[in-house]
Short mmCIF file of C-alpha atoms in Angstrom, two decimals:
data_model
loop_
_atom_site.label_atom_id
_atom_site.label_comp_id
_atom_site.label_asym_id
_atom_site.label_seq_id
_atom_site.Cartn_x
_atom_site.Cartn_y
_atom_site.Cartn_z
CA UNK L 1 0.00 0.00 0.00
CA UNK L 2 2.85 2.31 0.82
CA UNK L 3 4.38 1.69 -2.61
CA UNK L 4 1.02 2.41 -4.24
CA UNK L 5 0.78 5.71 -2.40
CA UNK L 6 4.29 6.57 -3.48
CA UNK L 7 3.47 5.95 -7.14
CA UNK L 8 0.29 8.01 -6.81
CA UNK L 9 2.54 10.82 -5.64
CA UNK L 10 5.32 10.31 -8.19
CA UNK L 11 3.12 10.17 -11.29
CA UNK L 12 1.70 13.71 -10.80
CA UNK L 13 5.20 14.95 -10.10
CA UNK L 14 6.43 13.32 -13.29
CA UNK L 15 3.62 14.96 -15.23
CA UNK L 16 4.59 18.28 -13.67
CA UNK L 17 8.14 17.78 -14.88
CA UNK L 18 6.91 17.21 -18.44
CA UNK L 19 5.07 20.52 -18.33
CA UNK L 20 8.00 22.23 -16.65
CA UNK L 21 10.85 21.03 -18.86
CA UNK L 22 9.28 19.26 -21.82
CA UNK L 23 11.22 16.11 -20.88
CA UNK L 24 9.58 13.09 -19.22
CA UNK L 25 11.13 12.23 -15.88
CA UNK L 26 9.88 8.63 -16.07
CA UNK L 27 10.21 7.55 -19.71
CA UNK L 28 10.99 3.89 -19.00
CA UNK L 29 10.43 1.36 -16.26
CA UNK L 30 14.18 1.06 -15.84
CA UNK L 31 14.49 4.78 -15.18
CA UNK L 32 11.41 4.77 -12.94
CA UNK L 33 13.06 2.16 -10.79
CA UNK L 34 15.80 4.62 -9.87
CA UNK L 35 13.26 6.42 -7.65
CA UNK L 36 13.58 3.57 -5.20
CA UNK L 37 17.25 4.41 -4.68
CA UNK L 38 16.23 7.54 -2.77
CA UNK L 39 15.24 7.26 0.85
CA UNK L 40 12.01 8.70 2.21
CA UNK L 41 12.03 12.03 3.98
CA UNK L 42 10.78 11.73 7.55
CA UNK L 43 7.31 13.16 8.12
CA UNK L 44 8.64 15.63 10.69
CA UNK L 45 11.38 16.98 8.39
CA UNK L 46 11.45 20.78 8.10
CA UNK L 47 11.32 20.52 4.30
CA UNK L 48 7.57 19.71 4.37
CA UNK L 49 6.78 22.99 6.11
CA UNK L 50 9.16 24.91 3.84
CA UNK L 51 7.57 23.54 0.67
CA UNK L 52 4.08 24.19 2.09
CA UNK L 53 5.02 27.86 2.44
CA UNK L 54 6.32 27.93 -1.16
CA UNK L 55 3.10 26.29 -2.39
CA UNK L 56 1.02 28.84 -0.50
CA UNK L 57 3.02 31.60 -2.23
CA UNK L 58 2.28 30.05 -5.62
CA UNK L 59 5.89 29.06 -6.26
CA UNK L 60 5.08 25.36 -6.63
CA UNK L 61 2.31 24.95 -9.18
CA UNK L 62 -0.33 22.23 -8.87
CA UNK L 63 -0.22 21.98 -5.11
CA UNK L 64 -1.78 23.70 -2.14
CA UNK L 65 0.07 24.31 1.09
CA UNK L 66 -1.95 21.46 2.67
CA UNK L 67 -0.33 18.95 0.27
CA UNK L 68 2.83 18.97 2.38
CA UNK L 69 1.58 18.54 5.95
CA UNK L 70 3.29 15.19 6.47
CA UNK L 71 0.28 13.02 5.64
CA UNK L 72 2.21 11.73 2.62
CA UNK L 73 5.79 10.56 2.84
CA UNK L 74 7.86 11.84 -0.06
CA UNK L 75 11.24 10.58 -1.21
CA UNK L 76 14.25 12.83 -1.46
CA UNK L 77 14.02 12.43 -5.23
CA UNK L 78 10.45 13.73 -5.20
CA UNK L 79 11.50 16.69 -3.09
CA UNK L 80 14.29 17.41 -5.62
CA UNK L 81 11.69 17.72 -8.39
CA UNK L 82 9.64 20.11 -6.26
CA UNK L 83 12.72 22.20 -5.42
CA UNK L 84 13.58 22.38 -9.12
CA UNK L 85 10.11 23.75 -9.81
CA UNK L 86 10.53 26.38 -7.10
CA UNK L 87 13.98 27.33 -8.39
CA UNK L 88 12.42 28.13 -11.77
CA UNK L 89 10.35 30.83 -10.03
CA UNK L 90 13.15 32.14 -7.83
CA UNK L 91 12.96 35.64 -9.33
CA UNK L 92 9.28 35.92 -8.38
CA UNK L 93 9.86 34.98 -4.73
CA UNK L 94 10.20 37.48 -1.89
CA UNK L 95 13.35 37.51 0.22
CA UNK L 96 12.00 35.07 2.81
CA UNK L 97 10.98 32.51 0.18
CA UNK L 98 14.25 32.97 -1.68
CA UNK L 99 16.02 31.96 1.52
CA UNK L 100 13.77 28.89 1.79
CA UNK L 101 14.56 27.90 -1.81
CA UNK L 102 18.28 28.33 -1.15
CA UNK L 103 18.03 26.26 2.03
CA UNK L 104 16.11 23.49 0.22
CA UNK L 105 18.58 23.48 -2.67
CA UNK L 106 21.42 22.94 -0.19
CA UNK L 107 19.52 20.18 1.62
CA UNK L 108 18.76 18.28 -1.58
CA UNK L 109 21.93 19.22 -3.52
CA UNK L 110 22.95 15.59 -4.05
CA UNK L 111 19.54 14.63 -5.40
CA UNK L 112 19.42 17.71 -7.62
CA UNK L 113 22.80 16.79 -9.11
CA UNK L 114 21.70 13.20 -9.66
CA UNK L 115 18.45 14.38 -11.17
CA UNK L 116 20.37 16.57 -13.61
CA UNK L 117 22.64 13.68 -14.60
CA UNK L 118 19.74 11.28 -15.09
CA UNK L 119 17.80 13.86 -17.08
CA UNK L 120 20.83 14.26 -19.35
CA UNK L 121 20.94 10.49 -19.88
CA UNK L 122 17.24 10.43 -20.75
CA UNK L 123 17.70 13.30 -23.22
CA UNK L 124 20.65 11.55 -24.83
CA UNK L 125 18.36 8.61 -25.61
CA UNK L 126 15.81 10.93 -27.20
CA UNK L 127 17.20 11.49 -30.67
CA UNK L 128 14.99 14.29 -31.99
CA UNK L 129 13.27 17.42 -30.69
CA UNK L 130 10.96 19.71 -32.62
CA UNK L 131 10.26 23.37 -31.90
CA UNK L 132 8.94 26.27 -33.91
CA UNK L 133 8.45 30.00 -34.31
CA UNK L 134 5.80 32.08 -36.10
CA UNK L 135 6.40 35.77 -36.82
CA UNK L 136 3.87 38.36 -38.02
CA UNK L 137 5.29 41.77 -38.89
CA UNK L 138 4.28 45.25 -40.06
CA UNK L 139 6.91 47.49 -41.65
CA UNK L 140 6.83 51.16 -42.56
CA UNK L 141 9.16 53.90 -43.73
CA UNK L 142 9.44 57.62 -44.33
CA UNK L 143 11.93 57.48 -47.20
CA UNK L 144 14.12 60.29 -48.47
CA UNK L 145 17.05 60.48 -50.92
CA UNK L 146 14.82 59.17 -53.70
CA UNK L 147 13.48 56.17 -51.80
CA UNK L 148 9.98 54.73 -52.23
CA UNK L 149 7.41 54.40 -49.46
CA UNK L 150 6.30 50.84 -48.73
CA UNK L 151 2.73 50.22 -49.82
CA UNK L 152 0.10 47.50 -49.96
CA UNK L 153 1.09 44.02 -48.88
CA UNK L 154 4.76 45.05 -48.92
CA UNK L 155 4.13 46.40 -45.42
CA UNK L 156 2.94 43.06 -44.03
CA UNK L 157 4.92 39.86 -43.96
CA UNK L 158 5.21 36.59 -42.08
CA UNK L 159 7.84 34.00 -41.34
CA UNK L 160 7.39 30.41 -40.27
CA UNK L 161 10.25 28.35 -38.86
CA UNK L 162 10.39 24.74 -37.70
CA UNK L 163 13.55 23.65 -35.89
CA UNK L 164 14.69 20.05 -35.62
CA UNK L 165 17.60 18.94 -33.48
CA UNK L 166 18.90 15.77 -31.96
CA UNK L 167 21.81 13.63 -30.86
CA UNK L 168 23.83 11.14 -32.87
CA UNK L 169 26.03 10.01 -29.97
CA UNK L 170 27.52 11.47 -26.80
CA UNK L 171 29.76 13.88 -28.74
CA UNK L 172 27.89 14.52 -31.99
CA UNK L 173 24.59 16.31 -32.52
CA UNK L 174 22.70 17.79 -35.46
CA UNK L 175 20.40 20.75 -36.04
CA UNK L 176 18.18 21.81 -38.94
CA UNK L 177 15.71 24.63 -39.45
CA UNK L 178 13.06 24.85 -42.13
CA UNK L 179 11.98 28.40 -42.93
CA UNK L 180 9.40 30.06 -45.18
CA UNK L 181 8.68 33.77 -45.58
CA UNK L 182 6.12 35.72 -47.52
CA UNK L 183 4.07 38.87 -47.83
CA UNK L 184 0.50 38.94 -46.62
CA UNK L 185 -1.98 38.41 -49.46
CA UNK L 186 0.61 37.10 -51.92
CA UNK L 187 -0.16 33.38 -51.76
CA UNK L 188 -1.22 33.30 -55.41
CA UNK L 189 1.69 35.45 -56.56
CA UNK L 190 4.36 32.99 -57.60
CA UNK L 191 5.82 31.06 -54.67
CA UNK L 192 5.80 33.85 -52.09
CA UNK L 193 5.63 32.03 -48.76
CA UNK L 194 4.81 28.73 -50.41
CA UNK L 195 8.34 27.36 -50.63
CA UNK L 196 10.32 26.41 -47.52
CA UNK L 197 14.07 25.87 -47.38
CA UNK L 198 16.65 24.81 -44.82
CA UNK L 199 18.45 27.92 -43.61
CA UNK L 200 20.21 25.84 -40.92
CA UNK L 201 21.54 22.35 -41.57
CA UNK L 202 24.60 21.49 -39.52
CA UNK L 203 26.42 18.82 -37.52
CA UNK L 204 28.21 19.68 -34.26
CA UNK L 205 30.98 17.55 -32.78
CA UNK L 206 32.76 17.85 -29.44
CA UNK L 207 36.32 16.76 -28.63
CA UNK L 208 37.49 15.96 -32.14
CA UNK L 209 40.99 16.36 -33.63
CA UNK L 210 42.17 18.07 -30.46
CA UNK L 211 39.46 20.74 -30.75
CA UNK L 212 36.70 21.38 -28.23
CA UNK L 213 33.98 21.93 -30.84
CA UNK L 214 33.63 21.61 -34.60
CA UNK L 215 30.54 22.68 -36.53
CA UNK L 216 30.11 22.02 -40.23
CA UNK L 217 27.23 22.73 -42.58
CA UNK L 218 24.81 25.66 -42.87
CA UNK L 219 24.26 27.95 -39.89
CA UNK L 220 23.97 31.61 -38.82
CA UNK L 221 27.21 33.58 -39.07
CA UNK L 222 28.16 34.14 -35.42
CA UNK L 223 31.88 33.55 -35.19
CA UNK L 224 33.35 37.05 -35.61
CA UNK L 225 32.79 40.23 -33.55
CA UNK L 226 29.73 40.98 -31.41
CA UNK L 227 27.59 41.24 -34.53
CA UNK L 228 29.17 43.91 -36.71
CA UNK L 229 29.84 40.83 -38.82
CA UNK L 230 26.71 38.68 -38.85
CA UNK L 231 24.17 36.83 -40.96
CA UNK L 232 21.07 35.17 -39.59
CA UNK L 233 20.73 32.52 -42.30
CA UNK L 234 22.41 30.59 -45.06
CA UNK L 235 26.14 30.65 -44.24
CA UNK L 236 27.81 27.43 -45.42
CA UNK L 237 31.14 26.44 -43.95
CA UNK L 238 32.95 25.23 -40.87
CA UNK L 239 33.66 26.67 -37.42
CA UNK L 240 36.10 25.39 -34.79
CA UNK L 241 36.44 26.31 -31.10
CA UNK L 242 39.42 25.65 -28.84
CA UNK L 243 39.79 26.75 -25.23
CA UNK L 244 43.32 27.91 -24.43
CA UNK L 245 43.12 28.29 -20.69
CA UNK L 246 40.83 31.26 -20.05
CA UNK L 247 40.90 32.33 -23.71
CA UNK L 248 38.66 30.92 -26.44
CA UNK L 249 39.99 30.62 -29.99
CA UNK L 250 37.38 30.56 -32.75
CA UNK L 251 38.17 29.98 -36.41
CA UNK L 252 35.82 29.79 -39.37
CA UNK L 253 35.71 29.46 -43.15
CA UNK L 254 32.35 30.51 -44.53
CA UNK L 255 30.72 31.00 -47.91
CA UNK L 256 28.71 34.11 -47.02
CA UNK L 257 27.45 34.94 -50.50
CA UNK L 258 26.78 32.87 -53.58
CA UNK L 259 28.18 33.89 -56.96
CA UNK L 260 25.92 33.64 -60.00
CA UNK L 261 26.24 30.96 -62.66
CA UNK L 262 29.87 30.36 -63.60
CA UNK L 263 28.96 28.08 -66.49
CA UNK L 264 30.16 24.98 -64.68
CA UNK L 265 26.82 23.77 -63.37
CA UNK L 266 23.28 24.80 -62.63
CA UNK L 267 22.45 28.05 -60.87
CA UNK L 268 24.92 29.41 -58.31
CA UNK L 269 27.65 26.96 -59.09
CA UNK L 270 30.86 28.89 -58.94
CA UNK L 271 33.10 31.09 -56.79
CA UNK L 272 32.68 30.50 -53.06
CA UNK L 273 33.02 34.17 -52.00
CA UNK L 274 34.64 32.95 -48.81
CA UNK L 275 35.26 34.86 -45.58
CA UNK L 276 37.83 33.30 -43.23
CA UNK L 277 38.18 34.45 -39.62
CA UNK L 278 40.41 33.86 -36.60
CA UNK L 279 39.40 35.34 -33.25
CA UNK L 280 40.33 35.23 -29.56
CA UNK L 281 37.78 35.95 -26.82
CA UNK L 282 38.13 36.27 -23.08
CA UNK L 283 37.02 38.07 -19.94
CA UNK L 284 38.60 40.67 -17.67
CA UNK L 285 37.07 40.16 -14.26
CA UNK L 286 33.44 39.10 -13.93
CA UNK L 287 31.80 41.88 -15.93
CA UNK L 288 34.00 42.74 -18.92
CA UNK L 289 34.51 40.62 -22.03
CA UNK L 290 36.73 41.24 -25.06
CA UNK L 291 37.29 39.99 -28.60
CA UNK L 292 40.18 40.44 -31.03
CA UNK L 293 40.34 38.92 -34.48
CA UNK L 294 41.46 39.01 -38.10
CA UNK L 295 39.63 38.16 -41.31
CA UNK L 296 40.40 37.42 -44.95
CA UNK L 297 37.74 37.84 -47.67
CA UNK L 298 37.81 37.02 -51.38
CA UNK L 299 34.33 38.54 -51.72
CA UNK L 300 34.70 41.36 -54.31
CA UNK L 301 32.89 44.70 -54.14
CA UNK L 302 30.93 46.35 -56.94
CA UNK L 303 29.33 49.77 -57.16
CA UNK L 304 28.39 52.88 -59.14
CA UNK L 305 26.82 56.28 -58.78
CA UNK L 306 23.24 55.01 -59.07
CA UNK L 307 23.54 52.98 -55.89
CA UNK L 308 23.32 49.50 -57.34
CA UNK L 309 25.87 46.88 -56.41
CA UNK L 310 26.88 45.66 -52.99
CA UNK L 311 29.13 48.64 -52.24
CA UNK L 312 28.11 52.14 -53.35
CA UNK L 313 30.69 54.46 -54.94
CA UNK L 314 30.65 57.39 -57.33
CA UNK L 315 33.95 56.89 -59.07
CA UNK L 316 32.59 55.84 -62.45
CA UNK L 317 31.06 59.10 -63.56
CA UNK L 318 27.41 58.66 -64.53
CA UNK L 319 27.59 54.93 -65.23
CA UNK L 320 24.62 52.85 -64.11
CA UNK L 321 26.36 49.50 -64.56
CA UNK L 322 27.91 48.11 -61.41
CA UNK L 323 31.62 47.43 -61.82
CA UNK L 324 34.19 45.71 -59.63
CA UNK L 325 35.80 48.30 -57.35
CA UNK L 326 37.96 45.98 -55.23
CA UNK L 327 38.78 42.29 -55.45
CA UNK L 328 39.60 41.15 -51.92
CA UNK L 329 39.73 42.45 -48.36
CA UNK L 330 41.47 41.77 -45.07
CA UNK L 331 40.89 43.38 -41.70
CA UNK L 332 41.07 43.23 -37.94
CA UNK L 333 38.45 43.63 -35.24
CA UNK L 334 38.40 44.68 -31.60
CA UNK L 335 35.32 44.41 -29.41
CA UNK L 336 34.18 44.60 -25.81
CA UNK L 337 31.11 43.97 -23.66
CA UNK L 338 30.69 45.32 -20.15
CA UNK L 339 27.96 44.96 -17.54
CA UNK L 340 27.39 48.30 -15.88
CA UNK L 341 24.92 47.64 -13.09
CA UNK L 342 21.57 46.89 -14.73
CA UNK L 343 22.71 47.63 -18.29
CA UNK L 344 25.22 46.22 -20.76
CA UNK L 345 27.44 48.20 -23.13
CA UNK L 346 28.69 46.45 -26.28
CA UNK L 347 31.09 47.82 -28.88
CA UNK L 348 32.95 46.68 -32.01
CA UNK L 349 35.58 48.39 -34.14
CA UNK L 350 36.73 47.12 -37.55
CA UNK L 351 39.57 48.25 -39.83
CA UNK L 352 39.74 46.84 -43.36
CA UNK L 353 42.29 46.94 -46.19
CA UNK L 354 40.93 46.65 -49.74
CA UNK L 355 42.97 44.98 -52.48
CA UNK L 356 43.00 46.57 -55.94
CA UNK L 357 40.70 49.38 -54.78
CA UNK L 358 39.55 51.59 -57.64
CA UNK L 359 40.69 55.19 -57.77
CA UNK L 360 38.54 57.36 -55.55
CA UNK L 361 37.57 54.61 -53.13
CA UNK L 362 39.33 54.75 -49.74
CA UNK L 363 41.45 51.60 -49.47
CA UNK L 364 41.32 51.49 -45.65
CA UNK L 365 37.62 51.75 -44.70
CA UNK L 366 36.59 51.43 -41.06
CA UNK L 367 33.43 50.69 -39.15
CA UNK L 368 32.17 50.73 -35.60
CA UNK L 369 28.99 50.14 -33.64
CA UNK L 370 27.91 50.45 -30.01
CA UNK L 371 24.83 49.27 -28.15
CA UNK L 372 23.40 49.99 -24.71
CA UNK L 373 20.77 47.54 -23.46
CA UNK L 374 19.12 46.29 -20.29
CA UNK L 375 19.25 42.68 -21.59
CA UNK L 376 22.15 41.77 -19.32
CA UNK L 377 21.15 38.10 -19.05
CA UNK L 378 21.26 37.60 -22.81
CA UNK L 379 24.41 36.79 -24.83
CA UNK L 380 26.67 39.83 -25.37
CA UNK L 381 25.86 40.39 -29.05
CA UNK L 382 24.13 43.23 -30.85
CA UNK L 383 20.34 43.13 -30.98
CA UNK L 384 19.21 41.07 -33.92
CA UNK L 385 21.41 38.21 -32.82
CA UNK L 386 19.56 37.88 -29.50
CA UNK L 387 16.21 38.46 -27.85
CA UNK L 388 15.92 41.25 -25.31
CA UNK L 389 13.51 39.33 -23.08
CA UNK L 390 12.81 35.88 -21.67
CA UNK L 391 9.97 34.41 -23.74
CA UNK L 392 8.76 32.39 -20.75
CA UNK L 393 8.71 35.31 -18.30
CA UNK L 394 5.44 37.21 -18.72
CA UNK L 395 5.90 40.96 -18.35
CA UNK L 396 9.62 40.87 -19.07
CA UNK L 397 10.69 44.09 -20.82
CA UNK L 398 13.85 44.83 -22.76
CA UNK L 399 15.29 47.73 -24.70
CA UNK L 400 18.26 48.40 -26.94
CA UNK L 401 19.75 51.62 -28.32
CA UNK L 402 22.57 51.33 -30.86
CA UNK L 403 24.53 53.51 -33.24
CA UNK L 404 26.64 52.43 -36.19
CA UNK L 405 29.04 54.21 -38.53
CA UNK L 406 30.46 52.07 -41.35
CA UNK L 407 32.57 53.12 -44.35
CA UNK L 408 31.97 51.75 -47.84
CA UNK L 409 33.63 48.35 -48.22
CA UNK L 410 34.48 47.90 -44.54
CA UNK L 411 32.35 44.74 -44.20
CA UNK L 412 32.19 41.97 -46.82
CA UNK L 413 28.89 41.85 -48.65
CA UNK L 414 26.67 39.15 -47.19
CA UNK L 415 28.19 39.48 -43.71
CA UNK L 416 26.65 42.79 -42.61
CA UNK L 417 25.17 42.45 -39.16
CA UNK L 418 22.60 45.23 -39.61
CA UNK L 419 21.36 44.31 -43.10
CA UNK L 420 18.51 42.14 -41.79
CA UNK L 421 17.10 45.13 -39.89
CA UNK L 422 16.64 47.19 -43.05
CA UNK L 423 13.28 48.44 -44.32
CA UNK L 424 13.32 49.53 -47.97
CA UNK L 425 12.79 48.46 -51.56
CA UNK L 426 15.72 46.80 -53.29
CA UNK L 427 15.41 49.17 -56.22
CA UNK L 428 15.74 52.38 -54.20
CA UNK L 429 18.63 54.69 -55.21
CA UNK L 430 20.32 53.69 -51.96
CA UNK L 431 18.69 50.57 -50.59
CA UNK L 432 19.43 49.61 -47.01
CA UNK L 433 18.28 46.09 -47.82
CA UNK L 434 21.52 45.70 -49.77
CA UNK L 435 23.65 48.20 -47.85
CA UNK L 436 22.40 48.36 -44.26
CA UNK L 437 26.02 47.86 -43.18
CA UNK L 438 27.79 49.82 -45.93
CA UNK L 439 28.57 53.56 -46.23
CA UNK L 440 25.93 54.24 -43.62
CA UNK L 441 25.50 55.74 -40.18
CA UNK L 442 22.55 56.08 -37.87
CA UNK L 443 20.55 55.29 -34.77
CA UNK L 444 18.62 52.10 -34.08
CA UNK L 445 16.15 51.60 -31.20
CA UNK L 446 14.29 48.42 -30.19
CA UNK L 447 11.69 47.78 -27.46
CA UNK L 448 10.53 44.28 -26.58
CA UNK L 449 8.05 42.73 -24.16
CA UNK L 450 6.80 39.24 -23.28
CA UNK L 451 3.06 39.91 -23.40
CA UNK L 452 2.13 36.29 -22.71
CA UNK L 453 4.09 33.11 -22.20
CA UNK L 454 6.08 32.40 -25.38
CA UNK L 455 4.63 35.48 -27.13
CA UNK L 456 6.90 38.48 -27.70
CA UNK L 457 5.97 41.92 -29.04
CA UNK L 458 8.70 44.10 -30.56
CA UNK L 459 8.88 47.68 -31.83
CA UNK L 460 11.91 48.89 -33.82
CA UNK L 461 12.89 52.22 -35.34
CA UNK L 462 15.86 53.53 -37.35
CA UNK L 463 17.09 56.94 -38.50
CA UNK L 464 19.79 56.41 -41.14
CA UNK L 465 22.08 58.56 -43.28
CA UNK L 466 24.62 57.92 -46.00
CA UNK L 467 28.04 58.33 -44.41
CA UNK L 468 29.91 59.62 -47.48
CA UNK L 469 27.52 61.23 -49.97
CA UNK L 470 30.46 62.03 -52.29
CA UNK L 471 30.41 58.35 -53.25
CA UNK L 472 26.87 58.75 -54.60
CA UNK L 473 25.03 60.96 -57.04
CA UNK L 474 22.29 61.72 -54.50
CA UNK L 475 21.36 65.29 -53.58
CA UNK L 476 20.79 64.32 -49.94
CA UNK L 477 22.40 61.88 -47.56
CA UNK L 478 19.26 61.55 -45.45
CA UNK L 479 17.75 58.08 -45.94
CA UNK L 480 14.77 58.87 -43.71
CA UNK L 481 13.25 56.85 -40.90
CA UNK L 482 11.98 53.30 -40.77
CA UNK L 483 9.84 51.51 -38.23
CA UNK L 484 8.57 48.00 -37.60
CA UNK L 485 6.41 46.10 -35.15
CA UNK L 486 6.16 42.33 -34.90
CA UNK L 487 4.68 39.51 -32.88
CA UNK L 488 6.64 36.29 -32.41
CA UNK L 489 5.18 33.03 -31.14
CA UNK L 490 7.55 30.34 -29.82
CA UNK L 491 6.66 26.70 -29.21
#
């Protein structure tokens, strides 16, 4: 009878753990049997009263304070699950309950550690996980310098992503993401939103060839700078990580931009347009991080007065045909991130040397960007490469203010970290869709809130200008303002 009572207690706890973590605590009878290895907690143990107080405060869901009055004997394992649940709501607890949670976590530290190890073993036997994201977005602009105002369905778009990931063995895992985008109302217009493609498709390996991590395949470009270099999708290549004491070395070789048909195959079959990077990262104390790196790029630049091409210059008179203005580039980067109380300051500086730069184009362009944000718990990268809020924490609010100033040609085309934040038509005289990180300067502001669990609302705004108008034929360097609001649903 006692064993029956115990199972009647454990099963609800197991169900709670599924809701809490998405991972079953008792997936097999073999694993369920491990519960018996934990001794019962005496009915007069102080932990019952402590957990009753947490339940009364709403920090242990699914239970009332009367559930822990000693009428049921719980195992130490069962208490560990309950403590884990309370720890997830630590930030919502008052000081007295935080002390109780800390005291319980010390009491059941061994069981919590074992629980974590066993959960990891269960997850390693589960080969595939599926998650997703739906985004609905409205975009607007107040264009100048000859730009065109967005109109009709061009102001509304959506994106659907489905992420798959799993384990191959203890050291090798895989990840894939299927993505489709489209404009509202354009279902019958070609394939807008109807075709999905894999924008992530990669294998990750740990402890191979003397390296800590190796990633190969297609993935977001995240291996250089805090995001001055960046690309959210479609970078094909390899990245390696090696810890050298307290310093992390990261190296990568990436095809950041396809080259059109070279006549040797179908479609984009030719030149890799490769960007190669080597970077060291570390920390100074507990609150300051730094990065220093070097890059090599065989991605050429093209441009003309009319603004077409991936780098805009005015050195070809009145020509409207984009011509090659440099063939290759190399450069170095310095970056920092610092927690300053309740905010974080992030900065990157880049200096580039252009090979075979055309007359009139500076051969040593530079770029820099800074960001101030309250998202101190998020990774230290520029907004766009991170969320500003916790999607599971209702009411969480985040903000970001950034400024960038980037010379023409400073960043290889296809690797501009701010390009994805652009709002414009591709055919504009100076389109930030193509050159959001090239010959440009301006302010960017983002506000974000978790309005419901796993639902995030974002508002963004930009005020951009051409940095060097002499490289254009435009009468004004003012590109106007852009704004955007979006809702993202995570599951």
